[in-house]
Tab-separated table of C-alpha atoms in Angstrom:
chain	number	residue	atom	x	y	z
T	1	UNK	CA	135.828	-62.871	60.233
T	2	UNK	CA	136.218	-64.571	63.973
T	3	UNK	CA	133.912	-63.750	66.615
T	4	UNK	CA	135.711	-62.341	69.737
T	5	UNK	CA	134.002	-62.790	72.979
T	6	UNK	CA	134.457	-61.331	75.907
T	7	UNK	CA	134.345	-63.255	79.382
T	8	UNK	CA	132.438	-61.681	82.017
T	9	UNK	CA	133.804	-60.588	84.957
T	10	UNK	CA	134.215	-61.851	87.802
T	11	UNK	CA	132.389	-60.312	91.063
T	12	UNK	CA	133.531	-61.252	94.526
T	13	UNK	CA	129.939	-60.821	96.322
T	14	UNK	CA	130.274	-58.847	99.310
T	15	UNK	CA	129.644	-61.095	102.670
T	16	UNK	CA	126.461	-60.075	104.286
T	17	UNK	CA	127.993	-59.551	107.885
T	18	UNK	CA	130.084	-56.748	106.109
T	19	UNK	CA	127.580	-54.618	104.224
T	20	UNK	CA	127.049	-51.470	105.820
T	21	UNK	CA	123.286	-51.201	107.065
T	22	UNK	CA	120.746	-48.364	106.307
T	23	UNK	CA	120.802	-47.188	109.853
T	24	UNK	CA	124.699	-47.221	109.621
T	25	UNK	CA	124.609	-45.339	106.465
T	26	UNK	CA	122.386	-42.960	107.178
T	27	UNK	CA	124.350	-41.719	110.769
T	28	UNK	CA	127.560	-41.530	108.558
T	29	UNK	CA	125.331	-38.763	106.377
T	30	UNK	CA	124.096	-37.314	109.580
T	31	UNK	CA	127.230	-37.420	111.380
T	32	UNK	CA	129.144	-34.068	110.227
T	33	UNK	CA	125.808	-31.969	111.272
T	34	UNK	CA	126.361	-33.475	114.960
T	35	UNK	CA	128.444	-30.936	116.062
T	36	UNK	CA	126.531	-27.905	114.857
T	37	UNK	CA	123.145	-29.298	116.297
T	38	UNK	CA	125.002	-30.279	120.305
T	39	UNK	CA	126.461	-26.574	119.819
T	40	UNK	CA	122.606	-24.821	118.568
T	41	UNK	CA	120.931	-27.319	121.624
T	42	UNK	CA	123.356	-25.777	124.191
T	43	UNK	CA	123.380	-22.552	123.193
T	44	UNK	CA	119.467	-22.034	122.140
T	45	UNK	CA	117.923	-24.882	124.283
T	46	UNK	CA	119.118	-25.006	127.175
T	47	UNK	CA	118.920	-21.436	128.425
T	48	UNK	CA	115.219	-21.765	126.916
T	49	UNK	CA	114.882	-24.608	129.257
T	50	UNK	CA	116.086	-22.714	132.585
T	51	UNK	CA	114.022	-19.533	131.782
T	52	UNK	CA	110.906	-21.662	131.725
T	53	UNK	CA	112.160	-23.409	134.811
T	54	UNK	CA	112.502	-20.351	136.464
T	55	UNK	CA	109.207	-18.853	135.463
T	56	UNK	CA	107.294	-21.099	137.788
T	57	UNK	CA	109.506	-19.610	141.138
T	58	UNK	CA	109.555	-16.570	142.709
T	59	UNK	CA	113.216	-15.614	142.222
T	60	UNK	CA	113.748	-12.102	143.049
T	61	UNK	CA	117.617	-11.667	143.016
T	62	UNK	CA	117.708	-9.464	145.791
T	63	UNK	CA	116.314	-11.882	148.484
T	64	UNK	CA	117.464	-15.378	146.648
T	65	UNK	CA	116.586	-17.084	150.321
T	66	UNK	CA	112.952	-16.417	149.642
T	67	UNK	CA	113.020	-18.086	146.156
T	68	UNK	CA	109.792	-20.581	146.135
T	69	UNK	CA	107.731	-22.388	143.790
T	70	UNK	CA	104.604	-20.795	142.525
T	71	UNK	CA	103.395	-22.725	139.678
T	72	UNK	CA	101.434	-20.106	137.180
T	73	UNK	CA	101.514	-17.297	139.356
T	74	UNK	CA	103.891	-15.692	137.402
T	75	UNK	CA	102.016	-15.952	134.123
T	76	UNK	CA	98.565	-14.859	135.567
T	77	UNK	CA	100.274	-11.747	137.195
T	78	UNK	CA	101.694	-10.822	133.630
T	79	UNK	CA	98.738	-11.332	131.671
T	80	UNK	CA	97.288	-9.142	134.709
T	81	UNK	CA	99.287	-6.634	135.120
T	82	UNK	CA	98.026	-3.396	133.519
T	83	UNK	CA	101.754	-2.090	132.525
T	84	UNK	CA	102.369	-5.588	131.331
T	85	UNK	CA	99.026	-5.374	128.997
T	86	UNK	CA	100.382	-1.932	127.665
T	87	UNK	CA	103.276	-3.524	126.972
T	88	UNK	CA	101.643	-6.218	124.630
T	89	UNK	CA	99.383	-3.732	123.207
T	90	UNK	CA	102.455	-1.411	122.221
T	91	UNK	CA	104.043	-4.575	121.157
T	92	UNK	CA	101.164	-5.099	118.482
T	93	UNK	CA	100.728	-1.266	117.383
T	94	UNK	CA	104.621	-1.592	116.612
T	95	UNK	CA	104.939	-4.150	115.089
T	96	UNK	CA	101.597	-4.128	112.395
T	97	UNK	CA	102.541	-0.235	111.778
T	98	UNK	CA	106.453	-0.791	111.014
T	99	UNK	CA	105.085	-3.836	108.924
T	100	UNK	CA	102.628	-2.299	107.000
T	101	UNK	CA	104.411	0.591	106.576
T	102	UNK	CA	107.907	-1.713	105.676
T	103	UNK	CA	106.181	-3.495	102.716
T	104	UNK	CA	104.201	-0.503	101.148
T	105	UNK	CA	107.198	1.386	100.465
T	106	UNK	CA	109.102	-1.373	100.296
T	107	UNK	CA	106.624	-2.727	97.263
T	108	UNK	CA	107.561	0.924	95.821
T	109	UNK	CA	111.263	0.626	95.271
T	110	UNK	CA	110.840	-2.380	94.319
T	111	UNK	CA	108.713	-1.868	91.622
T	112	UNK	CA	111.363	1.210	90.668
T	113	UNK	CA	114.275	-1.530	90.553
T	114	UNK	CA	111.934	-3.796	88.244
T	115	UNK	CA	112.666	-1.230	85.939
T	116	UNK	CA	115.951	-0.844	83.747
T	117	UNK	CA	117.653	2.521	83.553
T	118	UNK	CA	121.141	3.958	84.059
T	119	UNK	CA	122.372	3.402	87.518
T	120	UNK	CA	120.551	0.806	88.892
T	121	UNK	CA	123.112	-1.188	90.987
T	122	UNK	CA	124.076	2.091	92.468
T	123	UNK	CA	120.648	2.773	93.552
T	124	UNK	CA	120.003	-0.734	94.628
T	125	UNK	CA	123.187	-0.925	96.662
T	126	UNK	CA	122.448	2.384	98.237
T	127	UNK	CA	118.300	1.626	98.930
T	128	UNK	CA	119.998	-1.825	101.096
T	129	UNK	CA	122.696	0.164	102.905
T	130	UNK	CA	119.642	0.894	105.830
T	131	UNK	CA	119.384	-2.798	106.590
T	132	UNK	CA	123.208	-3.749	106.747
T	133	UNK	CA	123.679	-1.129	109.717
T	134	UNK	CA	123.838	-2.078	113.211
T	135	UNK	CA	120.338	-1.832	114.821
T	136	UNK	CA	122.003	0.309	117.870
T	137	UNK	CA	123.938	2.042	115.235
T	138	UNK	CA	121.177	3.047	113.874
T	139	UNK	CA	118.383	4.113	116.035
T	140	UNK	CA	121.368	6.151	117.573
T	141	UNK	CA	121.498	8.269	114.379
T	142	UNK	CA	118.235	8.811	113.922
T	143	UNK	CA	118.128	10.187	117.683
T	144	UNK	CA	121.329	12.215	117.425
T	145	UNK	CA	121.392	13.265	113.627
T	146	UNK	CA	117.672	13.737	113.061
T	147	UNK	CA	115.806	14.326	115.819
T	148	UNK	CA	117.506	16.466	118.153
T	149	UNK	CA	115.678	19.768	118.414
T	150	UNK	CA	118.774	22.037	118.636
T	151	UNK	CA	121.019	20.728	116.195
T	152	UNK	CA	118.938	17.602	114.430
T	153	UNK	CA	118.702	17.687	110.793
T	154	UNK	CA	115.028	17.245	110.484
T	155	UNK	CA	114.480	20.519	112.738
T	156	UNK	CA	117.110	22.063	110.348
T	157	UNK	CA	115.298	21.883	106.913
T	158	UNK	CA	112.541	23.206	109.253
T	159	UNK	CA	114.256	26.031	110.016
T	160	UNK	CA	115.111	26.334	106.836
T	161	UNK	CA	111.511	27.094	105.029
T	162	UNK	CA	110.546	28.956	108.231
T	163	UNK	CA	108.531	25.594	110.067
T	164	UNK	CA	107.977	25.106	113.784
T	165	UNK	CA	111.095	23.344	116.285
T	166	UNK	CA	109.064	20.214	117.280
T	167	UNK	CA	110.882	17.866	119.872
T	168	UNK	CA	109.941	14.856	118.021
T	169	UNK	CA	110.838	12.353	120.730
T	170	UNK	CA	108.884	13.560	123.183
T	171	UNK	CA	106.225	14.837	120.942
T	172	UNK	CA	105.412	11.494	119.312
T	173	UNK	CA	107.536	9.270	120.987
T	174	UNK	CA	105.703	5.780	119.382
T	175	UNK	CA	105.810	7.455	115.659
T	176	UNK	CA	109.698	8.024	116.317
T	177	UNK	CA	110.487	4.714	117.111
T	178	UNK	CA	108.529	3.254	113.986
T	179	UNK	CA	110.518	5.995	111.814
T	180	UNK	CA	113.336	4.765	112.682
T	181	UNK	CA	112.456	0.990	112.080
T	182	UNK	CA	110.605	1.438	109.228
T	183	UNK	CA	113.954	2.923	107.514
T	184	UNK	CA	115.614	-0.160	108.400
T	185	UNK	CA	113.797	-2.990	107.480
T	186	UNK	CA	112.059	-1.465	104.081
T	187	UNK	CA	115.112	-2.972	102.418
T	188	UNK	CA	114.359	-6.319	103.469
T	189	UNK	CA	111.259	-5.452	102.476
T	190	UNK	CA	112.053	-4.882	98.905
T	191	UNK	CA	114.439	-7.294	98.564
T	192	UNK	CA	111.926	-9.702	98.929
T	193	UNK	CA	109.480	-8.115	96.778
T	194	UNK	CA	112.298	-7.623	94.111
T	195	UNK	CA	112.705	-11.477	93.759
T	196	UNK	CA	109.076	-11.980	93.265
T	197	UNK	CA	109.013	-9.506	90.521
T	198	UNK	CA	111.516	-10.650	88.753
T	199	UNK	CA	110.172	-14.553	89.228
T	200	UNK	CA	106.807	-13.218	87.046
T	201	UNK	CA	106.028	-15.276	83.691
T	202	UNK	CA	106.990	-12.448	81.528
T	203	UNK	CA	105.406	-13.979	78.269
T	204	UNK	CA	102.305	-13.750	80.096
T	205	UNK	CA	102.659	-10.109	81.045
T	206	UNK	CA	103.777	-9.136	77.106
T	207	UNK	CA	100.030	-11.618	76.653
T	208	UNK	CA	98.576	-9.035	78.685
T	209	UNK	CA	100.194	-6.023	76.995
T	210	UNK	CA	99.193	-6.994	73.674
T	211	UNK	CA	95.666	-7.381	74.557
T	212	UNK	CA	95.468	-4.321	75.311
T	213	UNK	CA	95.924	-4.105	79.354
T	214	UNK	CA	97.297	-0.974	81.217
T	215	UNK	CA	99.814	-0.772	83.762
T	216	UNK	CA	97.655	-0.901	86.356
T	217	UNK	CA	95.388	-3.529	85.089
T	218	UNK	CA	98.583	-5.819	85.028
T	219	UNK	CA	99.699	-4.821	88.181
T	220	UNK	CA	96.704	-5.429	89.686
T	221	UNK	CA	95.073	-8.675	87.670
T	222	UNK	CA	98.534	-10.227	87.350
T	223	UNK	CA	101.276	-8.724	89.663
T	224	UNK	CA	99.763	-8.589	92.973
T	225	UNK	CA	98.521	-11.713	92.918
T	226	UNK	CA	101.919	-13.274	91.934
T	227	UNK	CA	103.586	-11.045	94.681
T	228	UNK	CA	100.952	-12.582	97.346
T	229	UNK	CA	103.030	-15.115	98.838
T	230	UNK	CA	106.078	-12.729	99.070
T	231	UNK	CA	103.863	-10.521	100.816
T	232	UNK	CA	103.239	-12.792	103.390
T	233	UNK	CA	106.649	-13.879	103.486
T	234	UNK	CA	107.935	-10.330	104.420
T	235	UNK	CA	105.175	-9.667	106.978
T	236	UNK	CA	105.834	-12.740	108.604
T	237	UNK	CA	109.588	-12.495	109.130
T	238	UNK	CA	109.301	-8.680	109.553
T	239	UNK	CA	107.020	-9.436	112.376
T	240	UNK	CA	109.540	-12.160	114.325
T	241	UNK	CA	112.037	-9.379	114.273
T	242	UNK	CA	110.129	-6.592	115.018
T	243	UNK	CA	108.138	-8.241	118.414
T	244	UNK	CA	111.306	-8.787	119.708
T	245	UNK	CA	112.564	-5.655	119.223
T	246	UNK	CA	114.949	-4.108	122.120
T	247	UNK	CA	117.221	-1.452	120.197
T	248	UNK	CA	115.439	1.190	119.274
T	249	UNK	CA	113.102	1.420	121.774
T	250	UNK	CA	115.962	1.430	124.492
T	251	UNK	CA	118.478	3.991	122.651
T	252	UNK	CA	115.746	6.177	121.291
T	253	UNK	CA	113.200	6.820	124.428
T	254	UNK	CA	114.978	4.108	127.025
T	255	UNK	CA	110.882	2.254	127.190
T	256	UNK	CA	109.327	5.774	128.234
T	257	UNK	CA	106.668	8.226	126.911
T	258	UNK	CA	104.325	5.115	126.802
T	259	UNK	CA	106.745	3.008	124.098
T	260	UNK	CA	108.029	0.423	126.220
T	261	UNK	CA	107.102	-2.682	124.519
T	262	UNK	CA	107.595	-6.177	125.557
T	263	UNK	CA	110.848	-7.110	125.393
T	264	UNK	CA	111.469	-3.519	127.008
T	265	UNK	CA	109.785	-4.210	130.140
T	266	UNK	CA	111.148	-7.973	130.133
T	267	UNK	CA	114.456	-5.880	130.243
T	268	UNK	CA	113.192	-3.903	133.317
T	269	UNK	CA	111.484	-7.194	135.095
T	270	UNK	CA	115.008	-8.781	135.268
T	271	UNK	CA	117.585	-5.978	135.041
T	272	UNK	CA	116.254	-3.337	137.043
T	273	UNK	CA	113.350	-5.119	139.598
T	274	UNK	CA	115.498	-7.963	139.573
T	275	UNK	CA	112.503	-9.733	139.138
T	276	UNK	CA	113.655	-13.459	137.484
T	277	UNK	CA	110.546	-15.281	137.930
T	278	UNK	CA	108.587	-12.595	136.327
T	279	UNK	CA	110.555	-11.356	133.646
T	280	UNK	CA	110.851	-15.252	132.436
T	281	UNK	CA	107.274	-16.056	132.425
T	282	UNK	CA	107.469	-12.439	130.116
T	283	UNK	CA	110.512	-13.600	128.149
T	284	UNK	CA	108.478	-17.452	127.354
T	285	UNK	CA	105.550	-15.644	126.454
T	286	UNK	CA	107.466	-13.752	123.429
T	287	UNK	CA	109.075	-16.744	122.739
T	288	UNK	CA	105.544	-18.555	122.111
T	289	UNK	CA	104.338	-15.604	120.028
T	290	UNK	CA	107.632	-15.679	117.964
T	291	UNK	CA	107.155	-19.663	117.239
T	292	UNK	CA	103.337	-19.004	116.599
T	293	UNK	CA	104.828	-16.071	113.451
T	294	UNK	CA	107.612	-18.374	112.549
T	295	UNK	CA	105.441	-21.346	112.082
T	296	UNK	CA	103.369	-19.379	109.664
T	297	UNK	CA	106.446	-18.569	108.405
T	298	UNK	CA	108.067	-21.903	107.545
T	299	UNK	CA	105.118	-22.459	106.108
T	300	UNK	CA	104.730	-19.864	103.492
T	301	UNK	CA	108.543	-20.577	102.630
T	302	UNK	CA	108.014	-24.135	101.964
T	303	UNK	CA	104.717	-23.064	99.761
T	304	UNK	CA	106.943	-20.939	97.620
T	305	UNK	CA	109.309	-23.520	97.181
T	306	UNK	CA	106.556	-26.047	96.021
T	307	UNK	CA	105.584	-23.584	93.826
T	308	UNK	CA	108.720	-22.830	92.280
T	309	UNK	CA	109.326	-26.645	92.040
T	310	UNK	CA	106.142	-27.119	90.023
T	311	UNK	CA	107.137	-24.402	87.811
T	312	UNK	CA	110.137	-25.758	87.106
């Protein structure tokens, strides 16, 4: 038998002036995402950056001679002003009712979709259809199509069984706002929820069932605890959205009947006083709640991601 051997290879060693550095490396990466963070700075930072410019002035467009610097005044007036302080307060009954409200019956259908039975996808495409429509869109048929008191279809069914005619937007102007939102985002709502039931350790629930534990005992010892982070989760986004809600408090009762919220009266600062100065000290204080929520936010995310991680 003969031995064959083979002869290494040659390797021409790259000269040091023409190796690519780490820096240099890591801006080719980095490079492609340029474009999409100049266009995000422009478009989202910048016109932050002149509304907080021109919340220390007083800019009233009407009389743009008289424009001046004034430093906080602008801020103390809105955290003074009693219509602004309604405002906030309406701001905060809104948005922790059409929460609350969001995730319990969103925690319903969700549990109904953990379930197998004929016709789920059906149901489950027709439970999302609320979120997918157009926030005007919608608060306009709820107005039109189930509120009006002459032709609405909630007065209808009324009608129907003999009831009373309320006019529910002037009767309860606040509750028909947060019907109308709480339609919309329960959805969200359960699809959230849905993807934390479905995450569960399932051996460990049929554990639990063999031991001897009821429905309610699981849901309770095992589910809700599981779901706890996706709880959060949905409150937390819910809430960005629903603080800066404009659209159905405009189309539905146009801020009045005591519902104007924030962003409502931000709208009436700068659209209707003309009003810059004030209306942006407004605008950059619902900007600084909506980073405060977010932040809490980002956080839970990146805790369910750790935990899925370790998991896996």
């Amino acid at each position: 038998m003969t031995a064959t051997t083979t002869a290494p290879v040659a390797t021409t060693p790259v000269p040091a002036g023409r190796r690519p550095s780490a820096r240099l490396r890591a801006w080719a990466t980095r490079a492609p995402l340029l474009p999409a963070l100049v266009f995000m700075i422009v478009v989202t930072q910048l016109p932050f950056v002149a509304t907080l410019v021109i919340s220390f002035y007083d800019w009233n467009a009407l009389y743009p001679d008289a424009r001046g610097f004034t430093g906080l005044d602008n801020y103390r007036q809105v955290l003074g002003d009693a219509d602004l302080r309604h405002s906030v307060w309406t701001t905060v009954v809104l948005t922790v009712s059409v929460v609350l409200a969001s995730l319990v019956l969103g925690l319903g259908l969700a549990l109904l979709l953990d379930r197998r039975f004929r016709g789920r996808g059906v149901v489950r495409t027709l439970l999302i259809a609320p979120f997918l429509v157009v926030p005007v869109a919608a608060a306009l048929l709820w107005k039109h199509v189930l509120y009006n008191p002459e032709y609405g279809l909630l007065n209808g069914l009324l009608h129907y069984v003999g009831g009373p005619q309320p006019d529910w937007i002037s009767d309860t102007p606040l509750l028909a706002v947060e019907a109308s939102l709480v339609w919309q985002w329960t959805p969200f709502m359960m699809l959230i929820l849905l993807a934390g039931l479905q995450s569960r350790d399932q051996q460990q629930l049929e554990a639990a069932r063999v031991d001897g534990a009821s429905d309610w005992q699981i849901f309770r010892h095992l589910t809700l605890p599981h779901l706890r982070r996706y709880l959060e989760l949905g409150a937390l986004l819910g809430s960005i959205y629903i603080v800066q809600n404009f659209d159905a408090v405009f189309t539905i009762t146009s801020g009045g009947l005591g519902t104007a919220n924030l962003p409502y009266t931000v709208y009436q600062s700068f659209y209707q006083a003309h009003e810059n100065g004030l209306a942006s000290a407004a605008g950059v204080l619902v900007v600084i709640g909506s980073i405060v929520i977010a932040t809490f936010a980002l956080r839970v995310v990146s805790s369910l991601f750790r935990e899925e991680v370790s998991r896996a």
